């Protein structure tokens, strides 16, 4: 066992083991049975543990509340497992869309029904959510009833499905969730006419009633007790102590073969009665928008485009592609050109599409995809071109990079209005070819007052958001790619200049960071170094250490070891960068071992370091308690644990933070981290 893991285990023993001397693993499982962390298009994490804690699983016939609906939703496959499943099926990715169409039909809709939604479909690597938010707000200003489907959510899952800019109510979420869930529950494996595959029969005969000795069982977990031994090849999916996966309860020897296959045979989506987490929410959004009779729906792609489950949309009104970059490389490809090919998969014959200026390689790929699809693709002129001859446009979202998103949103809204027959659009110049890019430029027009007010009034929490609280200023941006972190750094430095306080008293600059998935934290942290933080704080995307009743942020795809070990690695990268900057000859390669543990602070800063003081906390709440030192007028938790200041860096830093005239805190690296911070700093978002 490496020294890092030994330190981690030591720290966990302080944080998680009960006074009665329970084992680390057992205590960690109980601790994590409801550890919160916001969820991604399907979710990047989940903790492998029984998914209902001490609550009983709700009956499918009961009148369940919103939190029970969210708990049931959480039992569906989520992002980490979904991505692994997609990677296994990469030889036939078209099966993903075909499976989604099967689920849509089972839910009672046909693909053609989605045409009624007058959809704006938007993809991209960075800025696609902000673009959607701008476009939705502009069109709402025209008196239109809007639907908006986005991901991930920050605090509550209801944020993903919005009507007129507001998350659907708990009552509406509950009604539509159970209606869809019950409808899909009718389609069991055998009942749906999809018999078991030959491999499924082979898996079954290994065990029999009461014993499931399976060589491959997908994503459900490891059964204990009467379910029998599990072969090593099954993998480390999780611990299930009485019921399995999204499909239902293990009912002892009487369970049918079909029931078992529903739980375990995950190789063919059409043999599974319930879609994965993000697929389910996509289906649910379509149902909500149709039943609520929206005038249009703005739909943000989850991951990629070509094989994203939102791409069952056949006839959107208009499509958009925001800035492209490197992200989700294990799924989309490791070059921007490969990623551009995936994004261009949302283009449809005869449906106008718009893109912002991209590097030459990916832009050429988008152009070729559009030509192959007979899709008219236009290049958005910069926002300055639309401001020409008029007043400057004011944006509700900060940061220079938002101007590109606003320019795309204006074109999407303009095109939508034009195609739907609105008459108050005045063009200044017609589309014209761009010789350099071999794409026609989109029209230049005077933004109407509705458009201007829409851009000004747009709100999109967690993206270039500033909260001013007494001496503290929180800068929140969920940047998680190299290019988006670069934009975040520019915005943060500009904001610091604007928010300069009168001279007198010290100012402290703090970084709060985490990253997830296949992103390279060393690259992101290096980009943050020029900000010259006094302290760097790392913590997992877990709002609290203890269990919580908030199912919206429960999370089941990673273990306690994994999330905290990653934080230690972040600290190690940061320390190495500081050492290298102070003395480039001192290090030839990063040291693999972080420093030792320190009570609720899980690791101390390496000795004799010239880099920023750095700390690792076990959850977001402890990190915020240390940073704010009780000086945030809204975030006022109970007294922090005594051990929070036991580390010398934490103790000395606390004194400095208590006396500082101003504290500037940048929270970045993960939208999930930003969501957890917002949950604590803005309690109204949880209501």
XYZ file of C-alpha atoms in Angstrom:
687
model
C 0.000 0.000 0.000
C 1.445 3.367 -1.009
C 2.264 6.007 1.549
C -0.508 8.210 0.094
C -3.103 5.508 0.631
C -1.749 4.846 4.109
C -2.127 8.541 4.923
C -5.608 8.483 3.485
C -6.613 5.513 5.584
C -5.184 7.191 8.662
C -7.170 10.320 7.954
C -10.331 8.320 7.344
C -9.916 6.602 10.661
C -10.120 10.015 12.322
C -13.052 11.170 10.253
C -15.220 8.132 9.835
C -14.670 5.488 12.505
C -17.200 5.474 15.275
C -16.311 5.604 18.953
C -17.210 1.927 19.216
C -14.215 1.046 17.063
C -15.904 0.112 13.805
C -13.657 -0.731 10.879
C -12.679 1.980 8.430
C -14.483 0.294 5.568
C -17.670 -0.260 7.507
C -17.699 3.247 8.894
C -16.928 4.692 5.520
C -19.844 2.816 3.969
C -22.233 4.120 6.595
C -20.759 7.586 6.268
C -21.117 7.551 2.515
C -24.527 5.952 2.194
C -25.878 9.415 1.513
C -22.806 11.491 0.775
C -23.939 14.354 -1.426
C -22.451 15.538 -4.662
C -24.204 17.165 -7.603
C -24.832 14.926 -10.567
C -23.736 15.226 -14.155
C -25.499 14.448 -17.441
C -25.759 11.125 -15.847
C -23.345 11.729 -12.982
C -19.651 11.311 -12.631
C -19.802 9.738 -9.239
C -21.746 7.379 -7.140
C -20.875 5.769 -3.882
C -21.052 2.002 -3.960
C -23.450 1.375 -1.139
C -27.134 0.497 -0.554
C -29.018 3.297 -2.206
C -31.717 3.941 0.322
C -29.719 3.956 3.549
C -32.082 3.212 6.387
C -35.126 4.337 4.429
C -37.243 1.613 2.948
C -37.526 1.508 -0.800
C -40.763 3.237 -1.804
C -43.519 1.084 -3.128
C -44.210 1.649 -6.788
C -47.886 1.983 -5.921
C -47.462 4.597 -3.203
C -48.144 8.309 -3.441
C -44.466 9.243 -3.188
C -43.062 12.712 -2.585
C -40.449 14.547 -4.593
C -37.481 13.299 -2.540
C -38.642 9.697 -2.975
C -38.909 10.327 -6.714
C -35.351 11.689 -6.759
C -34.114 8.711 -4.741
C -35.680 6.346 -7.226
C -34.152 8.352 -10.065
C -30.757 7.989 -8.383
C -30.995 4.211 -8.630
C -30.768 4.389 -12.414
C -27.454 4.065 -14.131
C -25.540 7.279 -14.009
C -22.656 8.892 -15.756
C -19.623 6.871 -14.694
C -21.283 3.555 -15.438
C -23.038 4.978 -18.489
C -19.752 6.136 -20.006
C -18.177 2.744 -19.393
C -21.152 1.051 -21.023
C -20.955 3.352 -24.048
C -17.223 2.666 -24.400
C -17.898 -1.092 -24.426
C -20.515 -0.570 -27.132
C -18.443 1.809 -29.258
C -18.421 -0.697 -32.119
C -22.094 0.128 -32.674
C -22.790 3.558 -31.136
C -25.896 3.932 -33.265
C -27.448 1.399 -30.887
C -27.496 4.159 -28.268
C -29.916 6.249 -30.294
C -31.969 3.234 -31.308
C -32.343 2.259 -27.659
C -33.433 5.805 -26.835
C -36.103 5.611 -29.522
C -37.307 2.338 -28.011
C -37.622 4.020 -24.621
C -39.418 6.972 -26.188
C -41.949 4.624 -27.801
C -42.420 2.717 -24.549
C -43.095 6.021 -22.811
C -45.967 6.679 -25.199
C -44.319 9.100 -27.656
C -43.019 8.845 -31.191
C -40.018 10.733 -32.509
C -42.358 12.808 -34.689
C -44.138 14.096 -31.569
C -41.002 16.020 -30.629
C -41.412 18.214 -33.701
C -44.240 19.996 -31.863
C -41.703 21.423 -29.412
C -40.049 23.792 -31.926
C -36.663 22.889 -30.530
C -33.423 24.870 -30.417
C -30.697 22.191 -30.096
C -27.296 23.345 -28.788
C -23.995 21.528 -28.376
C -20.382 22.564 -27.736
C -17.586 22.021 -25.241
C -17.808 25.262 -23.298
C -20.526 27.854 -23.142
C -23.389 25.741 -24.460
C -25.356 26.126 -21.217
C -24.795 29.894 -21.133
C -25.799 30.121 -24.802
C -29.009 28.243 -24.042
C -29.716 30.499 -21.063
C -29.276 33.633 -23.202
C -31.471 32.264 -26.004
C -34.221 31.120 -23.642
C -34.328 34.492 -21.868
C -34.487 36.401 -25.154
C -37.401 34.360 -26.466
C -39.235 34.485 -23.164
C -39.147 38.274 -23.515
C -41.314 37.878 -26.621
C -44.103 36.470 -24.472
C -43.410 32.886 -25.479
C -43.768 29.983 -23.069
C -40.358 28.357 -22.947
C -39.021 24.973 -21.926
C -35.325 24.549 -21.134
C -33.527 21.224 -20.597
C -29.950 21.468 -19.319
C -27.332 19.582 -17.322
C -25.910 19.191 -14.806
C -27.949 20.576 -11.951
C -26.203 22.526 -9.213
C -28.431 22.011 -6.173
C -31.699 20.305 -7.145
C -32.376 17.959 -10.037
C -35.509 19.953 -10.903
C -33.176 22.665 -12.244
C -32.606 20.518 -15.334
C -36.193 20.928 -16.540
C -37.415 24.529 -16.575
C -40.610 26.213 -17.660
C -40.335 29.944 -18.329
C -36.872 29.955 -16.803
C -37.864 28.401 -13.484
C -37.255 24.806 -12.346
C -40.451 22.793 -12.428
C -42.174 22.577 -9.062
C -41.698 19.607 -6.731
C -45.304 18.636 -7.393
C -44.870 18.726 -11.170
C -41.581 16.833 -10.960
C -43.156 14.156 -8.766
C -46.214 13.769 -10.989
C -44.262 13.435 -14.220
C -41.537 11.253 -12.725
C -43.870 8.568 -11.383
C -46.108 8.691 -14.438
C -43.114 7.968 -16.679
C -41.551 5.488 -14.268
C -44.731 3.429 -13.988
C -45.197 3.511 -17.759
C -41.679 2.161 -18.378
C -42.012 -0.384 -15.557
C -44.618 -2.167 -17.642
C -41.936 -3.241 -20.090
C -40.112 -6.001 -18.301
C -37.577 -8.016 -20.246
C -39.757 -10.953 -21.140
C -42.966 -8.989 -21.084
C -41.539 -6.578 -23.637
C -40.976 -9.409 -26.090
C -37.212 -9.128 -25.861
C -36.030 -12.572 -24.822
C -32.741 -13.195 -23.093
C -29.612 -13.430 -25.169
C -27.685 -16.743 -25.280
C -25.106 -15.270 -22.928
C -27.886 -14.355 -20.541
C -29.012 -17.984 -20.383
C -25.429 -19.030 -19.794
C -25.079 -16.582 -16.936
C -28.273 -17.833 -15.349
C -27.312 -21.481 -15.332
C -24.157 -20.711 -13.321
C -26.258 -20.087 -10.276
C -29.965 -20.681 -10.052
C -32.487 -19.406 -7.523
C -30.619 -18.107 -4.510
C -27.175 -18.146 -6.111
C -25.977 -15.720 -8.762
C -22.521 -16.755 -9.869
C -22.215 -14.448 -12.848
C -19.245 -13.774 -15.097
C -20.548 -10.423 -16.280
C -23.394 -8.534 -14.695
C -23.083 -4.968 -15.843
C -23.450 -2.229 -13.311
C -25.712 -3.442 -10.543
C -23.330 -4.506 -7.821
C -22.119 -7.355 -5.671
C -24.820 -9.306 -3.920
C -24.349 -10.563 -0.407
C -26.030 -13.189 1.729
C -28.298 -15.710 0.032
C -27.464 -14.320 -3.400
C -24.273 -16.307 -3.196
C -20.689 -15.910 -4.278
C -19.706 -13.644 -7.136
C -16.939 -14.456 -9.565
C -13.918 -12.125 -9.592
C -14.597 -11.113 -13.195
C -17.778 -9.373 -12.158
C -15.860 -6.257 -11.157
C -16.134 -3.871 -8.238
C -19.502 -2.321 -8.951
C -20.809 -2.002 -5.445
C -22.325 -3.627 -2.400
C -26.010 -4.505 -2.588
C -27.608 -5.944 0.517
C -31.139 -6.924 -0.358
C -32.129 -5.463 -3.677
C -30.364 -4.830 -6.921
C -29.984 -1.940 -9.303
C -32.719 0.104 -10.917
C -34.920 -2.878 -11.576
C -36.376 -3.981 -8.301
C -36.150 -6.015 -5.167
C -34.458 -9.379 -4.907
C -37.360 -11.493 -3.774
C -35.582 -14.651 -2.720
C -35.732 -18.019 -4.517
C -39.049 -17.168 -6.150
C -37.644 -14.438 -8.385
C -38.016 -15.123 -12.078
C -35.287 -15.410 -14.602
C -36.646 -12.361 -16.343
C -36.335 -10.411 -13.128
C -32.712 -11.390 -12.728
C -31.895 -10.534 -16.320
C -33.513 -7.142 -15.904
C -31.104 -6.477 -13.075
C -27.970 -7.979 -14.527
C -27.937 -8.314 -18.294
C -26.794 -4.793 -19.189
C -25.251 -5.598 -22.585
C -28.254 -4.669 -24.692
C -30.176 -1.557 -23.707
C -33.360 -2.796 -25.329
C -33.453 -5.636 -22.771
C -33.511 -3.192 -19.826
C -36.808 -1.896 -18.541
C -35.442 1.412 -17.266
C -33.265 3.896 -19.151
C -30.155 5.362 -17.562
C -30.311 8.474 -15.388
C -29.745 11.090 -18.096
C -31.881 9.251 -20.626
C -34.739 9.102 -18.162
C -34.511 12.846 -17.482
C -34.389 13.557 -21.228
C -37.555 11.525 -21.761
C -39.172 13.208 -18.802
C -38.296 16.671 -20.141
C -39.961 15.877 -23.471
C -43.105 14.705 -21.682
C -43.184 17.770 -19.416
C -42.730 20.196 -22.300
C -45.431 18.531 -24.408
C -47.941 18.288 -21.598
C -47.257 21.850 -20.431
C -47.693 23.035 -24.041
C -44.565 25.166 -24.337
C -44.111 27.308 -27.446
C -40.511 26.175 -27.787
C -37.906 24.070 -26.028
C -34.219 24.902 -25.713
C -32.380 21.575 -25.408
C -28.742 21.381 -24.333
C -26.813 18.306 -25.459
C -25.479 16.184 -22.590
C -22.191 14.829 -23.945
C -20.988 15.042 -27.534
C -23.842 15.244 -29.996
C -23.944 12.490 -32.611
C -24.803 9.729 -30.130
C -26.169 11.828 -27.285
C -29.643 10.732 -26.303
C -31.064 14.193 -27.076
C -30.172 13.526 -30.721
C -33.352 11.598 -31.338
C -34.677 15.061 -32.215
C -35.302 14.892 -35.972
C -36.586 18.343 -36.901
C -35.374 21.120 -34.633
C -36.022 24.667 -35.766
C -32.343 25.617 -35.465
C -29.076 24.169 -34.081
C -26.044 25.807 -32.490
C -22.425 24.872 -31.722
C -20.611 26.865 -29.039
C -16.831 26.953 -28.548
C -15.075 23.613 -28.962
C -12.248 22.230 -26.841
C -10.935 19.076 -25.234
C -13.240 17.271 -22.776
C -14.640 13.749 -22.276
C -11.754 12.435 -24.364
C -12.364 8.803 -23.431
C -15.752 9.043 -25.101
C -15.475 11.723 -27.776
C -11.861 11.453 -28.917
C -8.537 13.002 -27.999
C -8.363 15.783 -30.613
C -10.562 18.813 -31.194
C -11.226 17.547 -34.728
C -12.612 14.243 -33.425
C -14.724 16.126 -30.905
C -15.981 18.477 -33.650
C -17.138 15.427 -35.631
C -19.205 14.310 -32.645
C -20.664 17.786 -32.112
C -21.584 18.133 -35.785
C -23.725 15.036 -35.406
C -26.690 17.198 -34.358
C -26.885 18.822 -37.827
C -30.097 17.951 -39.689
C -31.009 18.234 -43.386
C -32.390 21.663 -44.216
C -32.193 22.888 -40.609
C -30.076 26.053 -40.198
C -27.112 25.755 -37.833
C -24.798 28.389 -36.382
C -21.337 28.196 -34.879
C -18.961 30.678 -33.306
C -15.449 31.087 -34.667
C -13.454 27.907 -34.067
C -9.845 26.906 -34.791
C -9.380 26.080 -38.463
C -9.222 22.276 -38.049
C -12.457 21.721 -36.096
C -14.244 24.390 -38.129
C -13.394 22.478 -41.300
C -14.805 19.317 -39.730
C -18.048 21.114 -38.860
C -18.238 22.480 -42.406
C -17.790 18.994 -43.888
C -20.370 17.479 -41.546
C -22.858 20.167 -42.538
C -22.251 19.602 -46.260
C -22.656 15.833 -45.880
C -25.946 16.385 -44.067
C -27.248 19.136 -46.393
C -27.383 21.435 -43.376
C -26.912 25.181 -43.995
C -24.165 26.178 -41.523
C -23.406 29.829 -40.732
C -20.540 31.502 -38.899
C -21.643 34.002 -36.253
C -20.195 37.485 -36.627
C -18.769 38.900 -33.385
C -21.055 40.737 -31.020
C -19.377 44.023 -31.981
C -20.891 43.717 -35.458
C -24.401 43.655 -33.969
C -23.604 46.615 -31.716
C -22.459 48.732 -34.672
C -24.480 51.893 -34.955
C -26.268 51.310 -31.646
C -25.730 51.175 -27.922
C -23.388 48.533 -26.471
C -25.120 45.347 -25.368
C -25.185 44.624 -21.641
C -24.880 40.970 -20.609
C -26.265 39.459 -17.442
C -23.319 37.036 -17.316
C -19.826 38.367 -16.611
C -16.668 37.583 -18.556
C -15.446 38.486 -22.029
C -15.986 34.897 -23.187
C -19.730 35.342 -22.644
C -19.805 37.710 -25.623
C -19.223 34.751 -27.944
C -22.068 32.855 -26.260
C -24.351 35.898 -26.519
C -23.553 36.317 -30.235
C -24.530 32.686 -30.871
C -27.696 33.028 -28.773
C -28.779 36.101 -30.734
C -28.427 34.223 -34.024
C -30.359 31.239 -32.673
C -33.169 33.441 -31.365
C -33.212 35.547 -34.557
C -33.415 32.447 -36.760
C -36.100 30.853 -34.589
C -38.247 33.988 -34.698
C -37.768 34.339 -38.446
C -38.689 30.716 -39.168
C -41.746 30.995 -36.914
C -42.973 34.055 -38.784
C -42.186 36.927 -36.429
C -42.011 40.203 -38.345
C -40.030 42.578 -36.111
C -36.575 41.396 -37.199
C -34.662 43.975 -39.227
C -31.521 42.845 -41.002
C -28.764 45.342 -41.763
C -26.742 43.061 -44.029
C -27.577 39.787 -45.718
C -25.534 36.625 -45.297
C -22.319 36.692 -47.275
C -19.570 34.152 -47.860
C -16.408 34.240 -45.805
C -13.541 33.491 -48.162
C -11.175 32.594 -45.374
C -13.453 30.134 -43.577
C -15.501 28.956 -46.584
C -18.674 29.435 -44.581
C -21.382 32.057 -45.040
C -21.520 34.653 -42.303
C -24.777 34.826 -40.392
C -26.916 37.944 -40.809
C -25.984 41.171 -39.069
C -29.065 42.776 -37.550
C -30.067 45.332 -34.956
C -31.000 43.460 -31.758
C -34.538 44.396 -30.766
C -35.379 45.749 -27.329
C -36.642 42.273 -26.372
C -33.256 40.850 -27.308
C -31.335 43.551 -25.462
C -33.357 43.093 -22.296
C -33.084 39.327 -22.599
C -29.288 39.447 -22.713
C -29.210 41.896 -19.817
C -31.578 39.867 -17.628
C -30.045 36.428 -18.197
C -29.107 34.531 -15.054
C -27.125 31.304 -15.053
C -25.842 30.414 -11.561
C -22.394 28.943 -11.108
C -20.968 30.520 -14.222
C -18.884 33.685 -13.690
C -21.041 34.411 -10.640
C -20.009 36.796 -7.875
C -21.430 36.812 -4.343
C -20.408 39.683 -2.054
C -20.837 38.909 1.639
C -19.318 41.355 4.119
C -15.529 41.047 3.857
C -15.858 37.965 1.654
C -16.280 37.946 -2.103
C -17.001 34.538 -3.654
C -16.163 34.061 -7.340
C -17.948 30.966 -8.671
C -17.238 29.433 -12.054
C -17.603 25.763 -12.962
C -14.792 25.852 -15.535
C -13.393 22.332 -16.002
C -11.454 22.337 -19.284
C -8.166 24.037 -20.081
C -9.760 26.685 -22.303
C -12.598 27.399 -19.874
C -10.161 27.715 -16.945
C -8.131 30.197 -18.994
C -11.318 32.219 -19.520
C -12.105 31.887 -15.818
C -8.681 33.258 -14.847
C -9.148 36.284 -17.125
C -12.601 36.940 -15.666
C -11.360 36.517 -12.082
C -8.445 38.918 -12.533
C -10.703 41.500 -14.197
C -13.253 41.106 -11.407
C -10.565 41.653 -8.774
C -9.721 44.963 -10.400
C -13.376 46.010 -10.427
C -13.928 44.888 -6.838
C -10.908 46.623 -5.355
C -11.649 47.828 -1.852
C -10.387 51.042 -0.277
C -6.794 50.730 0.880
C -6.237 49.784 4.469
C -6.038 46.269 5.812
C -4.780 43.081 4.265
C -6.418 41.125 1.467
C -6.316 37.333 1.265
C -6.812 35.335 -1.941
C -8.017 31.733 -1.672
C -8.500 29.039 -4.298
C -11.095 26.302 -3.663
C -10.647 23.587 -6.292
C -11.653 20.092 -7.314
C -11.774 18.237 -10.624
C -13.427 15.002 -11.686
C -13.571 12.511 -14.535
C -10.797 12.176 -17.081
C -9.655 15.809 -16.840
C -5.971 16.449 -16.150
C -5.826 18.430 -12.896
C -2.142 19.314 -13.382
C -3.010 21.246 -16.552
C -5.883 23.099 -14.884
C -3.890 23.961 -11.757
C -0.965 25.282 -13.772
C -3.335 27.717 -15.481
C -4.504 28.953 -12.059
C -1.007 29.607 -10.713
C -0.640 33.173 -12.064
C -3.501 34.286 -9.772
C -1.013 34.120 -6.853
C -3.328 32.690 -4.226
C -2.320 32.898 -0.596
C -4.040 29.583 0.142
C -5.137 26.683 -2.044
C -7.905 24.518 -0.584
C -8.945 21.139 -1.998
C -12.005 19.080 -1.101
C -14.275 16.506 -2.773
C -17.669 17.444 -4.194
C -19.340 16.383 -0.968
C -21.367 19.032 0.790
C -21.302 17.434 4.229
C -19.428 14.586 5.873
C -22.532 13.165 7.504
C -25.522 11.606 5.789
C -28.137 13.918 4.389
C -31.791 13.696 3.467
C -31.172 15.725 0.321
C -31.449 13.124 -2.417
C -30.751 15.683 -5.154
C -27.066 15.615 -4.280
C -26.703 11.987 -3.281
C -24.082 10.176 -5.232
C -23.132 6.526 -5.577
C -20.394 5.987 -8.124
C -17.152 6.481 -6.228
C -15.687 5.299 -2.970
C -14.464 7.427 -0.114
C -10.887 6.442 -0.923
C -11.217 7.601 -4.519
C -12.584 11.090 -3.905
C -10.147 11.910 -1.127
C -7.143 10.354 -2.820
C -7.869 12.537 -5.834
C -7.850 15.619 -3.573
C -4.472 14.592 -2.214
C -3.237 14.287 -5.788
C -4.534 17.781 -6.539
C -2.603 19.104 -3.560
C 0.495 17.256 -4.681
C 0.252 18.746 -8.188
C -0.166 22.221 -6.709
C 2.794 21.769 -4.382
C 4.979 20.477 -7.187
C 4.073 23.444 -9.395
C 4.984 25.812 -6.562
C 8.283 24.098 -5.930
C 9.125 24.096 -9.609
C 8.288 27.780 -9.928
C 10.434 28.647 -6.915
C 13.409 26.524 -8.020
C 13.124 24.881 -11.461
C 16.214 22.735 -10.800
C 14.914 21.317 -7.546
C 12.470 18.850 -9.124
C 12.886 16.792 -12.249
C 9.531 15.031 -11.890
C 6.551 15.215 -9.524
C 6.847 13.313 -6.279
C 4.138 10.654 -6.102
C 3.661 10.941 -2.385
C 1.797 13.763 -0.623
C 2.467 14.677 2.974
C 0.966 13.115 6.049
C -2.556 13.475 7.378
C -3.893 15.957 9.861
C -7.240 15.208 11.544
C -10.115 16.646 9.474
C -7.402 18.192 7.309
C -6.397 15.164 5.364
C -2.873 16.175 4.388
C -0.286 18.705 5.380
C 1.697 20.782 2.939
C 5.094 19.278 2.023
C 7.858 20.683 4.256
C 10.187 23.468 3.133
C 7.892 24.412 0.278
C 8.019 27.818 -1.329
C 4.549 27.336 -2.825
C 1.196 28.519 -1.605
C -0.027 27.078 1.680
C -2.407 24.273 0.763
C -4.959 22.273 2.715
C -7.256 19.335 2.012
C -10.626 19.112 3.741
C -12.985 16.159 3.835
C -16.049 18.070 2.599
C -17.174 21.423 1.222
C -18.749 22.526 4.499
C -15.477 22.168 6.429
C -13.599 24.006 3.681
C -16.077 26.904 3.755
C -16.011 27.035 7.544
C -12.241 27.431 7.514
C -12.241 29.992 4.683
C -15.062 32.159 6.037
C -14.157 31.999 9.751
C -17.751 32.890 10.609
C -17.534 36.170 8.677
C -20.066 35.331 5.956
C -23.373 36.780 7.229
C -25.462 34.029 5.577
C -23.248 30.952 5.914
C -23.344 30.481 9.674
C -22.993 26.753 10.441
C -22.690 25.341 13.954
C -19.302 25.602 15.637
C -16.693 23.806 13.532
C -15.070 20.644 14.896
C -12.160 21.401 17.200
C -9.859 19.381 14.965
C -10.472 21.772 12.067
C -7.669 24.033 13.319
C -5.320 21.360 14.606
C -2.986 21.628 11.631
C -0.410 24.470 11.904
C -1.264 25.876 8.464
C -4.971 25.839 9.301
C -4.401 27.472 12.668
C -2.141 30.266 11.443
C -4.268 30.789 8.361
C -7.421 31.107 10.453
C -5.893 34.026 12.347
C -4.968 35.753 9.091
C -8.452 35.192 7.640
C -10.141 36.547 10.787
C -8.141 39.762 10.595
C -8.190 40.340 6.825
C -9.964 43.405 5.502
C -11.053 41.465 2.429
C -11.103 37.785 1.422
C -11.413 36.837 -2.249
C -12.330 33.191 -2.926
C -12.285 31.608 -6.397
C -14.268 28.352 -6.579
C -13.605 26.447 -9.800
C -12.610 23.172 -11.466
C -15.987 21.457 -11.252
C -19.625 22.494 -11.618
C -20.387 19.897 -8.959
C -18.105 21.695 -6.507
C -19.727 25.021 -7.372
C -23.159 23.470 -6.847
C -22.190 22.212 -3.387
C -20.837 25.641 -2.457
C -24.003 27.360 -3.688
C -26.141 24.949 -1.690
C -24.427 26.183 1.483
C -24.043 29.862 0.589
C -27.523 30.284 -0.940
C -29.986 28.224 1.148
C -32.898 29.570 -0.924
C -31.751 27.403 -3.845
C -32.676 24.307 -1.835
C -36.238 25.453 -1.260
